[in-house]
PDB file of C-alpha atoms in Angstrom:
ATOM      1  CA  MET A   1     -40.047  -9.556 170.931  1.00  0.00           C
ATOM      2  CA  ARG A   2     -40.047  -7.044 168.085  1.00  0.00           C
ATOM      3  CA  LYS A   3     -43.459  -6.788 166.434  1.00  0.00           C
ATOM      4  CA  LEU A   4     -45.251  -3.818 164.862  1.00  0.00           C
ATOM      5  CA  ILE A   5     -48.443  -3.974 166.912  1.00  0.00           C
ATOM      6  CA  ASN A   6     -50.590  -1.773 169.119  1.00  0.00           C
ATOM      7  CA  ASP A   7     -52.628  -3.113 172.049  1.00  0.00           C
ATOM      8  CA  PRO A   8     -52.206  -6.919 171.967  1.00  0.00           C
ATOM      9  CA  GLU A   9     -55.851  -7.326 172.968  1.00  0.00           C
ATOM     10  CA  ASN A  10     -56.919  -5.747 169.667  1.00  0.00           C
ATOM     11  CA  LEU A  11     -54.635  -7.751 167.369  1.00  0.00           C
ATOM     12  CA  ALA A  12     -57.298  -9.818 165.608  1.00  0.00           C
ATOM     13  CA  LEU A  13     -59.666  -6.905 165.030  1.00  0.00           C
ATOM     14  CA  GLU A  14     -56.926  -4.597 163.753  1.00  0.00           C
ATOM     15  CA  LEU A  15     -55.591  -7.368 161.513  1.00  0.00           C
ATOM     16  CA  ILE A  16     -59.065  -7.832 160.012  1.00  0.00           C
ATOM     17  CA  ASP A  17     -59.442  -4.053 159.624  1.00  0.00           C
ATOM     18  CA  GLY A  18     -56.279  -3.905 157.542  1.00  0.00           C
ATOM     19  CA  PHE A  19     -57.194  -6.997 155.540  1.00  0.00           C
ATOM     20  CA  CYS A  20     -60.617  -5.624 154.588  1.00  0.00           C
ATOM     21  CA  LEU A  21     -59.227  -2.207 153.636  1.00  0.00           C
ATOM     22  CA  THR A  22     -56.584  -3.855 151.467  1.00  0.00           C
ATOM     23  CA  ASN A  23     -59.111  -6.111 149.718  1.00  0.00           C
ATOM     24  CA  LYS A  24     -62.279  -4.015 149.708  1.00  0.00           C
ATOM     25  CA  LYS A  25     -63.180  -5.030 146.139  1.00  0.00           C
ATOM     26  CA  LYS A  26     -63.009  -8.736 147.024  1.00  0.00           C
ATOM     27  CA  VAL A  27     -64.264  -9.076 150.616  1.00  0.00           C
ATOM     28  CA  LYS A  28     -66.763  -7.569 153.013  1.00  0.00           C
ATOM     29  CA  ARG A  29     -66.958  -7.398 156.805  1.00  0.00           C
ATOM     30  CA  MET A  30     -70.014  -9.278 158.066  1.00  0.00           C
ATOM     31  CA  ALA A  31     -69.278  -9.041 161.800  1.00  0.00           C
ATOM     32  CA  PRO A  32     -66.251  -7.892 163.837  1.00  0.00           C
ATOM     33  CA  HIS A  33     -64.499 -11.270 163.458  1.00  0.00           C
ATOM     34  CA  VAL A  34     -66.127 -12.457 160.216  1.00  0.00           C
ATOM     35  CA  CYS A  35     -65.268 -11.653 156.599  1.00  0.00           C
ATOM     36  CA  ALA A  36     -66.952 -12.993 153.466  1.00  0.00           C
ATOM     37  CA  ARG A  37     -66.336 -12.846 149.752  1.00  0.00           C
ATOM     38  CA  VAL A  38     -68.009  -9.764 148.376  1.00  0.00           C
ATOM     39  CA  ASP A  39     -70.787 -11.710 146.587  1.00  0.00           C
ATOM     40  CA  ALA A  40     -71.688 -14.035 149.478  1.00  0.00           C
ATOM     41  CA  PRO A  41     -74.052 -15.726 150.061  1.00  0.00           C
ATOM     42  CA  ILE A  42     -74.283 -17.087 146.531  1.00  0.00           C
ATOM     43  CA  LYS A  43     -77.668 -18.401 145.447  1.00  0.00           C
ATOM     44  CA  GLY A  44     -77.758 -22.097 144.595  1.00  0.00           C
ATOM     45  CA  LYS A  45     -74.313 -22.811 146.057  1.00  0.00           C
ATOM     46  CA  VAL A  46     -73.309 -24.757 149.153  1.00  0.00           C
ATOM     47  CA  GLY A  47     -71.543 -22.370 151.503  1.00  0.00           C
ATOM     48  CA  ILE A  48     -67.987 -23.037 152.713  1.00  0.00           C
ATOM     49  CA  VAL A  49     -66.945 -21.580 156.078  1.00  0.00           C
ATOM     50  CA  ILE A  50     -63.363 -21.731 157.315  1.00  0.00           C
ATOM     51  CA  GLY A  51     -61.636 -20.336 160.370  1.00  0.00           C
ATOM     52  CA  GLY A  52     -59.398 -20.600 163.379  1.00  0.00           C
ATOM     53  CA  GLY A  53     -57.037 -18.512 165.442  1.00  0.00           C
ATOM     54  CA  ALA A  54     -55.135 -15.536 164.067  1.00  0.00           C
ATOM     55  CA  GLY A  55     -51.383 -15.624 163.688  1.00  0.00           C
ATOM     56  CA  HIS A  56     -51.203 -18.121 160.806  1.00  0.00           C
ATOM     57  CA  GLU A  57     -51.883 -15.744 157.920  1.00  0.00           C
ATOM     58  CA  PRO A  58     -52.686 -16.150 155.103  1.00  0.00           C
ATOM     59  CA  LEU A  59     -54.600 -19.007 156.763  1.00  0.00           C
ATOM     60  CA  PHE A  60     -57.616 -18.722 157.177  1.00  0.00           C
ATOM     61  CA  LEU A  61     -58.548 -15.101 156.677  1.00  0.00           C
ATOM     62  CA  GLU A  62     -57.117 -14.684 153.200  1.00  0.00           C
ATOM     63  CA  PHE A  63     -58.617 -17.815 151.646  1.00  0.00           C
ATOM     64  CA  ILE A  64     -62.080 -16.430 150.821  1.00  0.00           C
ATOM     65  CA  GLY A  65     -63.080 -15.776 147.238  1.00  0.00           C
ATOM     66  CA  GLN A  66     -63.847 -17.464 143.926  1.00  0.00           C
ATOM     67  CA  GLY A  67     -62.942 -21.141 144.054  1.00  0.00           C
ATOM     68  CA  MET A  68     -62.161 -20.869 147.768  1.00  0.00           C
ATOM     69  CA  ALA A  69     -64.280 -20.307 150.904  1.00  0.00           C
ATOM     70  CA  ASP A  70     -67.315 -18.059 151.234  1.00  0.00           C
ATOM     71  CA  ALA A  71     -66.675 -16.808 154.758  1.00  0.00           C
ATOM     72  CA  SER A  72     -63.905 -16.909 157.348  1.00  0.00           C
ATOM     73  CA  VAL A  73     -64.054 -16.445 161.107  1.00  0.00           C
ATOM     74  CA  HIS A  74     -60.882 -15.320 162.899  1.00  0.00           C
ATOM     75  CA  GLY A  75     -60.173 -15.743 166.610  1.00  0.00           C
ATOM     76  CA  GLN A  76     -57.476 -14.138 168.716  1.00  0.00           C
ATOM     77  CA  VAL A  77     -53.876 -15.219 168.101  1.00  0.00           C
ATOM     78  CA  PHE A  78     -53.621 -19.026 168.303  1.00  0.00           C
ATOM     79  CA  THR A  79     -57.111 -19.069 169.859  1.00  0.00           C
ATOM     80  CA  ALA A  80     -60.289 -20.586 168.428  1.00  0.00           C
ATOM     81  CA  PRO A  81     -63.104 -18.195 167.491  1.00  0.00           C
ATOM     82  CA  THR A  82     -66.022 -18.269 169.914  1.00  0.00           C
ATOM     83  CA  PRO A  83     -69.284 -20.086 169.013  1.00  0.00           C
ATOM     84  CA  ASP A  84     -71.243 -16.870 168.421  1.00  0.00           C
ATOM     85  CA  LYS A  85     -68.653 -15.767 165.869  1.00  0.00           C
ATOM     86  CA  VAL A  86     -68.869 -19.164 164.146  1.00  0.00           C
ATOM     87  CA  LEU A  87     -72.632 -18.683 163.929  1.00  0.00           C
ATOM     88  CA  ASP A  88     -72.096 -15.259 162.328  1.00  0.00           C
ATOM     89  CA  ALA A  89     -69.908 -16.877 159.660  1.00  0.00           C
ATOM     90  CA  ILE A  90     -72.452 -19.612 158.925  1.00  0.00           C
ATOM     91  CA  LYS A  91     -75.167 -17.003 158.427  1.00  0.00           C
ATOM     92  CA  ALA A  92     -72.870 -15.021 156.117  1.00  0.00           C
ATOM     93  CA  ALA A  93     -72.305 -18.038 153.856  1.00  0.00           C
ATOM     94  CA  ASP A  94     -75.696 -19.763 153.796  1.00  0.00           C
ATOM     95  CA  SER A  95     -77.808 -19.163 150.688  1.00  0.00           C
ATOM     96  CA  GLY A  96     -80.206 -21.976 151.596  1.00  0.00           C
ATOM     97  CA  GLU A  97     -78.140 -24.865 150.196  1.00  0.00           C
ATOM     98  CA  GLY A  98     -76.386 -25.626 153.474  1.00  0.00           C
ATOM     99  CA  VAL A  99     -72.941 -24.872 154.861  1.00  0.00           C
ATOM    100  CA  ILE A 100     -69.862 -27.059 155.332  1.00  0.00           C
ATOM    101  CA  LEU A 101     -67.395 -26.059 158.032  1.00  0.00           C
ATOM    102  CA  LEU A 102     -63.730 -26.706 157.186  1.00  0.00           C
ATOM    103  CA  TYR A 103     -61.154 -26.172 159.905  1.00  0.00           C
ATOM    104  CA  ASN A 104     -58.178 -27.738 161.658  1.00  0.00           C
ATOM    105  CA  ASN A 105     -58.497 -30.522 164.198  1.00  0.00           C
ATOM    106  CA  TYR A 106     -57.596 -28.798 167.482  1.00  0.00           C
ATOM    107  CA  ALA A 107     -59.603 -29.298 170.665  1.00  0.00           C
ATOM    108  CA  GLY A 108     -60.570 -25.648 171.141  1.00  0.00           C
ATOM    109  CA  ASP A 109     -61.627 -25.238 167.528  1.00  0.00           C
ATOM    110  CA  VAL A 110     -63.664 -28.450 167.578  1.00  0.00           C
ATOM    111  CA  MET A 111     -65.475 -27.433 170.761  1.00  0.00           C
ATOM    112  CA  ASN A 112     -66.317 -23.893 169.598  1.00  0.00           C
ATOM    113  CA  PHE A 113     -67.177 -24.758 165.997  1.00  0.00           C
ATOM    114  CA  ASP A 114     -69.398 -27.638 167.193  1.00  0.00           C
ATOM    115  CA  MET A 115     -71.269 -25.255 169.488  1.00  0.00           C
ATOM    116  CA  GLY A 116     -71.639 -22.708 166.682  1.00  0.00           C
ATOM    117  CA  GLN A 117     -72.881 -25.481 164.413  1.00  0.00           C
ATOM    118  CA  ASP A 118     -75.447 -26.513 167.031  1.00  0.00           C
ATOM    119  CA  PHE A 119     -76.665 -22.916 167.380  1.00  0.00           C
ATOM    120  CA  ALA A 120     -77.012 -22.661 163.598  1.00  0.00           C
ATOM    121  CA  ARG A 121     -78.988 -25.896 163.384  1.00  0.00           C
ATOM    122  CA  LEU A 122     -81.379 -24.604 166.053  1.00  0.00           C
ATOM    123  CA  GLU A 123     -81.990 -21.619 163.773  1.00  0.00           C
ATOM    124  CA  GLY A 124     -82.745 -23.896 160.815  1.00  0.00           C
ATOM    125  CA  HIS A 125     -79.415 -23.944 158.972  1.00  0.00           C
ATOM    126  CA  LYS A 126     -78.145 -27.176 157.446  1.00  0.00           C
ATOM    127  CA  VAL A 127     -74.536 -27.502 158.620  1.00  0.00           C
ATOM    128  CA  GLU A 128     -71.933 -30.282 158.630  1.00  0.00           C
ATOM    129  CA  THR A 129     -68.218 -30.380 159.466  1.00  0.00           C
ATOM    130  CA  VAL A 130     -65.150 -31.785 157.728  1.00  0.00           C
ATOM    131  CA  LEU A 131     -62.050 -31.693 159.933  1.00  0.00           C
ATOM    132  CA  ILE A 132     -58.597 -31.286 158.414  1.00  0.00           C
ATOM    133  CA  ASN A 133     -55.994 -33.561 160.038  1.00  0.00           C
ATOM    134  CA  ASP A 134     -53.100 -33.881 157.596  1.00  0.00           C
ATOM    135  CA  GLU A 135     -50.109 -33.617 159.992  1.00  0.00           C
ATOM    136  CA  ILE A 136     -48.670 -37.085 160.593  1.00  0.00           C
ATOM    137  CA  SER A 137     -46.257 -36.722 163.503  1.00  0.00           C
ATOM    138  CA  ALA A 138     -48.492 -36.500 166.563  1.00  0.00           C
ATOM    139  CA  PHE A 139     -50.396 -39.788 166.169  1.00  0.00           C
ATOM    140  CA  PRO A 140     -49.924 -43.063 164.228  1.00  0.00           C
ATOM    141  CA  PRO A 141     -52.156 -43.932 161.251  1.00  0.00           C
ATOM    142  CA  ASP A 142     -54.567 -45.995 163.373  1.00  0.00           C
ATOM    143  CA  GLN A 143     -55.278 -42.835 165.392  1.00  0.00           C
ATOM    144  CA  ALA A 144     -55.479 -40.498 162.417  1.00  0.00           C
ATOM    145  CA  GLU A 145     -58.707 -38.955 163.719  1.00  0.00           C
ATOM    146  CA  GLU A 146     -56.628 -37.380 166.528  1.00  0.00           C
ATOM    147  CA  ARG A 147     -54.138 -35.704 164.193  1.00  0.00           C
ATOM    148  CA  ARG A 148     -53.955 -31.935 163.817  1.00  0.00           C
ATOM    149  CA  GLY A 149     -54.457 -29.910 160.666  1.00  0.00           C
ATOM    150  CA  THR A 150     -51.703 -27.803 159.131  1.00  0.00           C
ATOM    151  CA  THR A 151     -50.536 -26.988 155.630  1.00  0.00           C
ATOM    152  CA  ALA A 152     -52.969 -29.009 153.510  1.00  0.00           C
ATOM    153  CA  ASP A 153     -55.658 -26.476 154.420  1.00  0.00           C
ATOM    154  CA  HIS A 154     -55.680 -24.313 151.326  1.00  0.00           C
ATOM    155  CA  LEU A 155     -55.619 -27.347 149.008  1.00  0.00           C
ATOM    156  CA  VAL A 156     -58.741 -28.763 150.641  1.00  0.00           C
ATOM    157  CA  ILE A 157     -60.364 -25.322 150.774  1.00  0.00           C
ATOM    158  CA  HIS A 158     -59.737 -24.857 147.062  1.00  0.00           C
ATOM    159  CA  VAL A 159     -61.254 -28.237 146.175  1.00  0.00           C
ATOM    160  CA  ALA A 160     -64.237 -27.313 148.356  1.00  0.00           C
ATOM    161  CA  GLY A 161     -64.719 -23.923 146.785  1.00  0.00           C
ATOM    162  CA  ALA A 162     -64.253 -25.119 143.219  1.00  0.00           C
ATOM    163  CA  ALA A 163     -66.650 -28.051 143.585  1.00  0.00           C
ATOM    164  CA  ALA A 164     -69.261 -25.906 145.317  1.00  0.00           C
ATOM    165  CA  GLU A 165     -68.889 -23.260 142.614  1.00  0.00           C
ATOM    166  CA  ALA A 166     -69.451 -25.963 139.977  1.00  0.00           C
ATOM    167  CA  GLY A 167     -72.788 -26.812 141.601  1.00  0.00           C
ATOM    168  CA  MET A 168     -71.954 -29.980 143.553  1.00  0.00           C
ATOM    169  CA  GLY A 169     -74.667 -30.867 146.047  1.00  0.00           C
ATOM    170  CA  PHE A 170     -74.238 -30.882 149.817  1.00  0.00           C
ATOM    171  CA  ASP A 171     -73.867 -34.621 150.481  1.00  0.00           C
ATOM    172  CA  ASP A 172     -71.573 -35.285 147.517  1.00  0.00           C
ATOM    173  CA  LEU A 173     -69.417 -32.301 148.463  1.00  0.00           C
ATOM    174  CA  LYS A 174     -68.973 -33.518 152.020  1.00  0.00           C
ATOM    175  CA  LYS A 175     -67.837 -36.940 150.757  1.00  0.00           C
ATOM    176  CA  LEU A 176     -65.421 -35.340 148.292  1.00  0.00           C
ATOM    177  CA  LEU A 177     -63.847 -33.228 151.022  1.00  0.00           C
ATOM    178  CA  GLU A 178     -63.448 -36.170 153.357  1.00  0.00           C
ATOM    179  CA  ARG A 179     -61.542 -37.924 150.586  1.00  0.00           C
ATOM    180  CA  ALA A 180     -59.477 -34.806 149.888  1.00  0.00           C
ATOM    181  CA  VAL A 181     -58.442 -34.626 153.540  1.00  0.00           C
ATOM    182  CA  PHE A 182     -57.611 -38.334 153.663  1.00  0.00           C
ATOM    183  CA  ASN A 183     -55.383 -38.000 150.590  1.00  0.00           C
ATOM    184  CA  CYS A 184     -53.229 -35.276 152.185  1.00  0.00           C
ATOM    185  CA  ARG A 185     -50.193 -35.824 154.398  1.00  0.00           C
ATOM    186  CA  SER A 186     -47.909 -33.165 155.902  1.00  0.00           C
ATOM    187  CA  LEU A 187     -44.766 -33.061 158.021  1.00  0.00           C
ATOM    188  CA  GLY A 188     -42.655 -30.099 159.045  1.00  0.00           C
ATOM    189  CA  VAL A 189     -39.395 -29.110 160.666  1.00  0.00           C
ATOM    190  CA  SER A 190     -38.675 -26.008 162.763  1.00  0.00           C
ATOM    191  CA  THR A 191     -35.335 -24.228 162.992  1.00  0.00           C
ATOM    192  CA  SER A 192     -36.326 -21.403 165.373  1.00  0.00           C
ATOM    193  CA  GLU A 193     -39.074 -20.464 167.796  1.00  0.00           C
ATOM    194  CA  CYS A 194     -42.027 -18.095 167.549  1.00  0.00           C
ATOM    195  CA  THR A 195     -43.317 -15.698 170.208  1.00  0.00           C
ATOM    196  CA  LEU A 196     -46.848 -14.918 171.318  1.00  0.00           C
ATOM    197  CA  PRO A 197     -47.673 -11.254 170.626  1.00  0.00           C
ATOM    198  CA  GLU A 198     -49.797 -10.951 173.776  1.00  0.00           C
ATOM    199  CA  THR A 199     -47.015 -12.066 176.115  1.00  0.00           C
ATOM    200  CA  GLY A 200     -43.740 -11.834 174.228  1.00  0.00           C
ATOM    201  CA  LEU A 201     -42.949 -15.365 175.386  1.00  0.00           C
ATOM    202  CA  LYS A 202     -41.505 -18.083 173.161  1.00  0.00           C
ATOM    203  CA  THR A 203     -43.825 -21.005 172.513  1.00  0.00           C
ATOM    204  CA  PHE A 204     -40.912 -23.470 172.816  1.00  0.00           C
ATOM    205  CA  GLU A 205     -37.126 -23.575 173.153  1.00  0.00           C
ATOM    206  CA  LEU A 206     -34.742 -24.752 170.460  1.00  0.00           C
ATOM    207  CA  ALA A 207     -31.011 -24.744 171.086  1.00  0.00           C
ATOM    208  CA  GLU A 208     -28.542 -23.172 168.662  1.00  0.00           C
ATOM    209  CA  GLY A 209     -27.665 -25.513 165.798  1.00  0.00           C
ATOM    210  CA  ARG A 210     -30.672 -27.779 166.372  1.00  0.00           C
ATOM    211  CA  MET A 211     -33.899 -28.418 164.460  1.00  0.00           C
ATOM    212  CA  GLU A 212     -37.096 -30.196 165.460  1.00  0.00           C
ATOM    213  CA  PHE A 213     -39.256 -32.471 163.295  1.00  0.00           C
ATOM    214  CA  GLY A 214     -43.005 -32.513 163.834  1.00  0.00           C
ATOM    215  CA  MET A 215     -43.259 -29.226 165.718  1.00  0.00           C
ATOM    216  CA  GLY A 216     -46.815 -27.917 165.728  1.00  0.00           C
ATOM    217  CA  ILE A 217     -47.846 -24.497 164.427  1.00  0.00           C
ATOM    218  CA  HIS A 218     -48.666 -23.370 167.984  1.00  0.00           C
ATOM    219  CA  GLY A 219     -45.435 -24.692 169.450  1.00  0.00           C
ATOM    220  CA  GLU A 220     -46.712 -28.190 170.190  1.00  0.00           C
ATOM    221  CA  ALA A 221     -43.873 -30.611 170.907  1.00  0.00           C
ATOM    222  CA  GLY A 222     -42.383 -32.383 167.919  1.00  0.00           C
ATOM    223  CA  ILE A 223     -41.137 -35.938 167.602  1.00  0.00           C
ATOM    224  CA  GLU A 224     -37.363 -35.475 167.454  1.00  0.00           C
ATOM    225  CA  GLN A 225     -34.686 -32.803 167.841  1.00  0.00           C
ATOM    226  CA  VAL A 226     -31.545 -33.278 165.751  1.00  0.00           C
ATOM    227  CA  ASP A 227     -28.486 -31.295 164.711  1.00  0.00           C
ATOM    228  CA  LEU A 228     -29.165 -28.988 161.786  1.00  0.00           C
ATOM    229  CA  MET A 229     -29.319 -30.997 158.561  1.00  0.00           C
ATOM    230  CA  THR A 230     -28.746 -29.925 154.964  1.00  0.00           C
ATOM    231  CA  ALA A 231     -31.702 -28.968 152.779  1.00  0.00           C
ATOM    232  CA  ASP A 232     -31.416 -32.200 150.781  1.00  0.00           C
ATOM    233  CA  GLU A 233     -31.248 -34.359 153.902  1.00  0.00           C
ATOM    234  CA  THR A 234     -34.228 -32.514 155.370  1.00  0.00           C
ATOM    235  CA  ALA A 235     -36.297 -32.944 152.215  1.00  0.00           C
ATOM    236  CA  GLU A 236     -35.663 -36.699 152.139  1.00  0.00           C
ATOM    237  CA  ARG A 237     -36.485 -37.095 155.836  1.00  0.00           C
ATOM    238  CA  LEU A 238     -39.804 -35.279 155.413  1.00  0.00           C
ATOM    239  CA  ILE A 239     -40.797 -37.103 152.222  1.00  0.00           C
ATOM    240  CA  ASP A 240     -39.880 -40.534 153.579  1.00  0.00           C
ATOM    241  CA  GLY A 241     -42.206 -40.015 156.530  1.00  0.00           C
ATOM    242  CA  ILE A 242     -45.059 -38.806 154.351  1.00  0.00           C
ATOM    243  CA  ILE A 243     -44.748 -41.530 151.700  1.00  0.00           C
ATOM    244  CA  ALA A 244     -44.813 -44.302 154.291  1.00  0.00           C
ATOM    245  CA  ASP A 245     -47.885 -42.921 156.023  1.00  0.00           C
ATOM    246  CA  LEU A 246     -50.553 -42.889 153.265  1.00  0.00           C
ATOM    247  CA  PRO A 247     -48.889 -44.954 151.760  1.00  0.00           C
ATOM    248  CA  PHE A 248     -48.023 -43.182 148.520  1.00  0.00           C
ATOM    249  CA  LYS A 249     -46.733 -45.484 145.787  1.00  0.00           C
ATOM    250  CA  SER A 250     -45.199 -45.571 142.343  1.00  0.00           C
ATOM    251  CA  GLY A 251     -47.635 -44.324 139.704  1.00  0.00           C
ATOM    252  CA  ASP A 252     -49.443 -41.907 142.012  1.00  0.00           C
ATOM    253  CA  ASP A 253     -50.190 -38.398 140.779  1.00  0.00           C
ATOM    254  CA  VAL A 254     -49.524 -35.813 143.499  1.00  0.00           C
ATOM    255  CA  ILE A 255     -49.423 -32.160 144.379  1.00  0.00           C
ATOM    256  CA  ALA A 256     -46.098 -31.344 146.050  1.00  0.00           C
ATOM    257  CA  LEU A 257     -46.048 -28.346 148.372  1.00  0.00           C
ATOM    258  CA  VAL A 258     -43.367 -26.567 150.388  1.00  0.00           C
ATOM    259  CA  ASN A 259     -44.660 -24.135 153.024  1.00  0.00           C
ATOM    260  CA  GLY A 260     -42.616 -21.575 154.923  1.00  0.00           C
ATOM    261  CA  TYR A 261     -43.509 -21.073 158.584  1.00  0.00           C
ATOM    262  CA  GLY A 262     -43.009 -17.299 158.589  1.00  0.00           C
ATOM    263  CA  ALA A 263     -39.283 -16.553 158.861  1.00  0.00           C
ATOM    264  CA  THR A 264     -37.997 -18.902 156.169  1.00  0.00           C
ATOM    265  CA  THR A 265     -36.561 -17.303 153.039  1.00  0.00           C
ATOM    266  CA  ARG A 266     -37.837 -18.257 149.622  1.00  0.00           C
ATOM    267  CA  MET A 267     -34.226 -19.115 148.822  1.00  0.00           C
ATOM    268  CA  GLU A 268     -34.364 -21.916 151.405  1.00  0.00           C
ATOM    269  CA  MET A 269     -37.778 -23.081 150.237  1.00  0.00           C
ATOM    270  CA  PHE A 270     -36.645 -23.319 146.612  1.00  0.00           C
ATOM    271  CA  ILE A 271     -33.565 -25.313 147.616  1.00  0.00           C
ATOM    272  CA  VAL A 272     -35.736 -27.755 149.591  1.00  0.00           C
ATOM    273  CA  MET A 273     -38.167 -27.997 146.675  1.00  0.00           C
ATOM    274  CA  ARG A 274     -35.346 -28.677 144.217  1.00  0.00           C
ATOM    275  CA  HIS A 275     -34.341 -31.925 145.887  1.00  0.00           C
ATOM    276  CA  MET A 276     -37.833 -32.833 147.001  1.00  0.00           C
ATOM    277  CA  HIS A 277     -39.008 -32.749 143.380  1.00  0.00           C
ATOM    278  CA  LYS A 278     -36.223 -35.090 142.260  1.00  0.00           C
ATOM    279  CA  TYR A 279     -36.714 -37.383 145.240  1.00  0.00           C
ATOM    280  CA  ILE A 280     -40.473 -37.771 144.708  1.00  0.00           C
ATOM    281  CA  GLU A 281     -39.987 -38.559 141.028  1.00  0.00           C
ATOM    282  CA  SER A 282     -37.294 -41.106 141.917  1.00  0.00           C
ATOM    283  CA  LYS A 283     -40.041 -42.983 143.793  1.00  0.00           C
ATOM    284  CA  GLY A 284     -42.029 -43.306 140.556  1.00  0.00           C
ATOM    285  CA  MET A 285     -44.640 -40.684 141.382  1.00  0.00           C
ATOM    286  CA  THR A 286     -45.765 -37.952 138.994  1.00  0.00           C
ATOM    287  CA  ILE A 287     -45.922 -34.385 140.271  1.00  0.00           C
ATOM    288  CA  HIS A 288     -49.067 -32.871 138.794  1.00  0.00           C
ATOM    289  CA  GLU A 289     -48.296 -29.453 140.228  1.00  0.00           C
ATOM    290  CA  THR A 290     -45.819 -27.830 142.595  1.00  0.00           C
ATOM    291  CA  GLU A 291     -46.710 -25.106 145.113  1.00  0.00           C
ATOM    292  CA  LEU A 292     -44.266 -23.063 147.171  1.00  0.00           C
ATOM    293  CA  GLY A 293     -44.785 -20.165 149.561  1.00  0.00           C
ATOM    294  CA  GLU A 294     -46.307 -19.192 152.876  1.00  0.00           C
ATOM    295  CA  PHE A 295     -49.732 -20.805 153.198  1.00  0.00           C
ATOM    296  CA  CYS A 296     -49.819 -21.514 156.948  1.00  0.00           C
ATOM    297  CA  THR A 297     -47.413 -19.595 159.176  1.00  0.00           C
ATOM    298  CA  ALA A 298     -46.609 -19.449 162.887  1.00  0.00           C
ATOM    299  CA  GLN A 299     -45.546 -15.855 163.439  1.00  0.00           C
ATOM    300  CA  GLU A 300     -41.746 -15.617 163.085  1.00  0.00           C
ATOM    301  CA  MET A 301     -41.050 -19.334 163.409  1.00  0.00           C
ATOM    302  CA  ALA A 302     -38.471 -20.550 160.901  1.00  0.00           C
ATOM    303  CA  GLY A 303     -38.636 -23.861 159.107  1.00  0.00           C
ATOM    304  CA  VAL A 304     -40.678 -25.582 156.433  1.00  0.00           C
ATOM    305  CA  SER A 305     -43.445 -28.091 156.098  1.00  0.00           C
ATOM    306  CA  VAL A 306     -44.025 -30.403 153.181  1.00  0.00           C
ATOM    307  CA  THR A 307     -47.426 -31.595 151.983  1.00  0.00           C
ATOM    308  CA  LEU A 308     -48.313 -34.230 149.411  1.00  0.00           C
ATOM    309  CA  MET A 309     -51.857 -34.569 148.124  1.00  0.00           C
ATOM    310  CA  LYS A 310     -52.664 -37.735 146.188  1.00  0.00           C
ATOM    311  CA  LEU A 311     -54.955 -36.984 143.256  1.00  0.00           C
ATOM    312  CA  ASP A 312     -57.678 -39.037 141.635  1.00  0.00           C
ATOM    313  CA  ASP A 313     -59.553 -37.850 138.543  1.00  0.00           C
ATOM    314  CA  GLU A 314     -62.248 -36.003 140.500  1.00  0.00           C
ATOM    315  CA  LEU A 315     -59.864 -34.255 142.896  1.00  0.00           C
ATOM    316  CA  LYS A 316     -57.646 -33.266 139.963  1.00  0.00           C
ATOM    317  CA  LYS A 317     -60.642 -31.818 138.112  1.00  0.00           C
ATOM    318  CA  TYR A 318     -61.537 -29.460 140.951  1.00  0.00           C
ATOM    319  CA  TYR A 319     -57.963 -28.651 141.949  1.00  0.00           C
ATOM    320  CA  ASP A 320     -57.274 -27.523 138.364  1.00  0.00           C
ATOM    321  CA  MET A 321     -60.137 -25.023 138.434  1.00  0.00           C
ATOM    322  CA  PRO A 322     -59.342 -21.326 139.008  1.00  0.00           C
ATOM    323  CA  ALA A 323     -59.190 -19.640 142.392  1.00  0.00           C
ATOM    324  CA  ASP A 324     -59.094 -15.947 143.200  1.00  0.00           C
ATOM    325  CA  SER A 325     -58.678 -15.015 146.848  1.00  0.00           C
ATOM    326  CA  PRO A 326     -56.399 -12.483 148.548  1.00  0.00           C
ATOM    327  CA  GLY A 327     -54.119 -15.237 149.819  1.00  0.00           C
ATOM    328  CA  TYR A 328     -54.277 -17.803 147.022  1.00  0.00           C
ATOM    329  CA  VAL A 329     -54.716 -17.352 143.271  1.00  0.00           C
ATOM    330  CA  LYS A 330     -54.841 -20.160 140.721  1.00  0.00           C
ATOM    331  CA  VAL A 331     -55.339 -19.564 137.009  1.00  0.00           C
TER     332      VAL A 331
END
């Protein structure tokens, strides 16, 4: 392992230190593991709280700001934040209009965020949860509630932040976000492993010249290992799986996204996007907007994930609104 770190036990706190110093005009530290946009809580606005384990930056830490989340809570690397830290984040975001928690569907996160939510309710806060579960490989469609969240996160967070900023009420916002999550599908492929900073151990093993479809962002087992494929072949394999799952169909308007896992060059991502764009349009779908970059990483893991988000008029309206956060800007 070759990482520029100090004491592994202090990784999350030192990461947040550096993030806040870098973005001191945009964010503020509300508690050791909690950051908020500088103007939070915002009067008359439903609060949006996001969070999860460190090690996936820019997710979740860097997605707070205008048209994004109000507060973020960061745990240790690949580890859910504790319930007391979740409570701190809820308090940082609540202006009296209630708070919606948006996070990925992993057992540890669900347990700790649910406990933090319960603590907040006991203190009089109105809080509800919308789980993100866009990754299709781990469970079939009839068990979609068991699926994990991955690279649709920032799209859903942006819709949440934009709609809340526009004054949408609590109940309507929750329904909108549930629809936004349902309309997202993601699938990825890994071409190399990542290591845990605390231990230096690889999270999984991948032989030379092999790639794995469906690998999770914490090293969870994928669905199939194959010999390394070309970029075009990989793009088609990913898109075919996604299209069949929703199902997407001719005439749909979509956002098409390519995400790098941390060690993937932009050269590779652009080559994947090139064919993916053509392939989606060959299916009769319209690409409303294309996004490419690192939105959800897994340390130095190499590979890409692809996300499609099906748009209706309301989702398109809020997606097209501006966003200004350290990790995601939309004009």
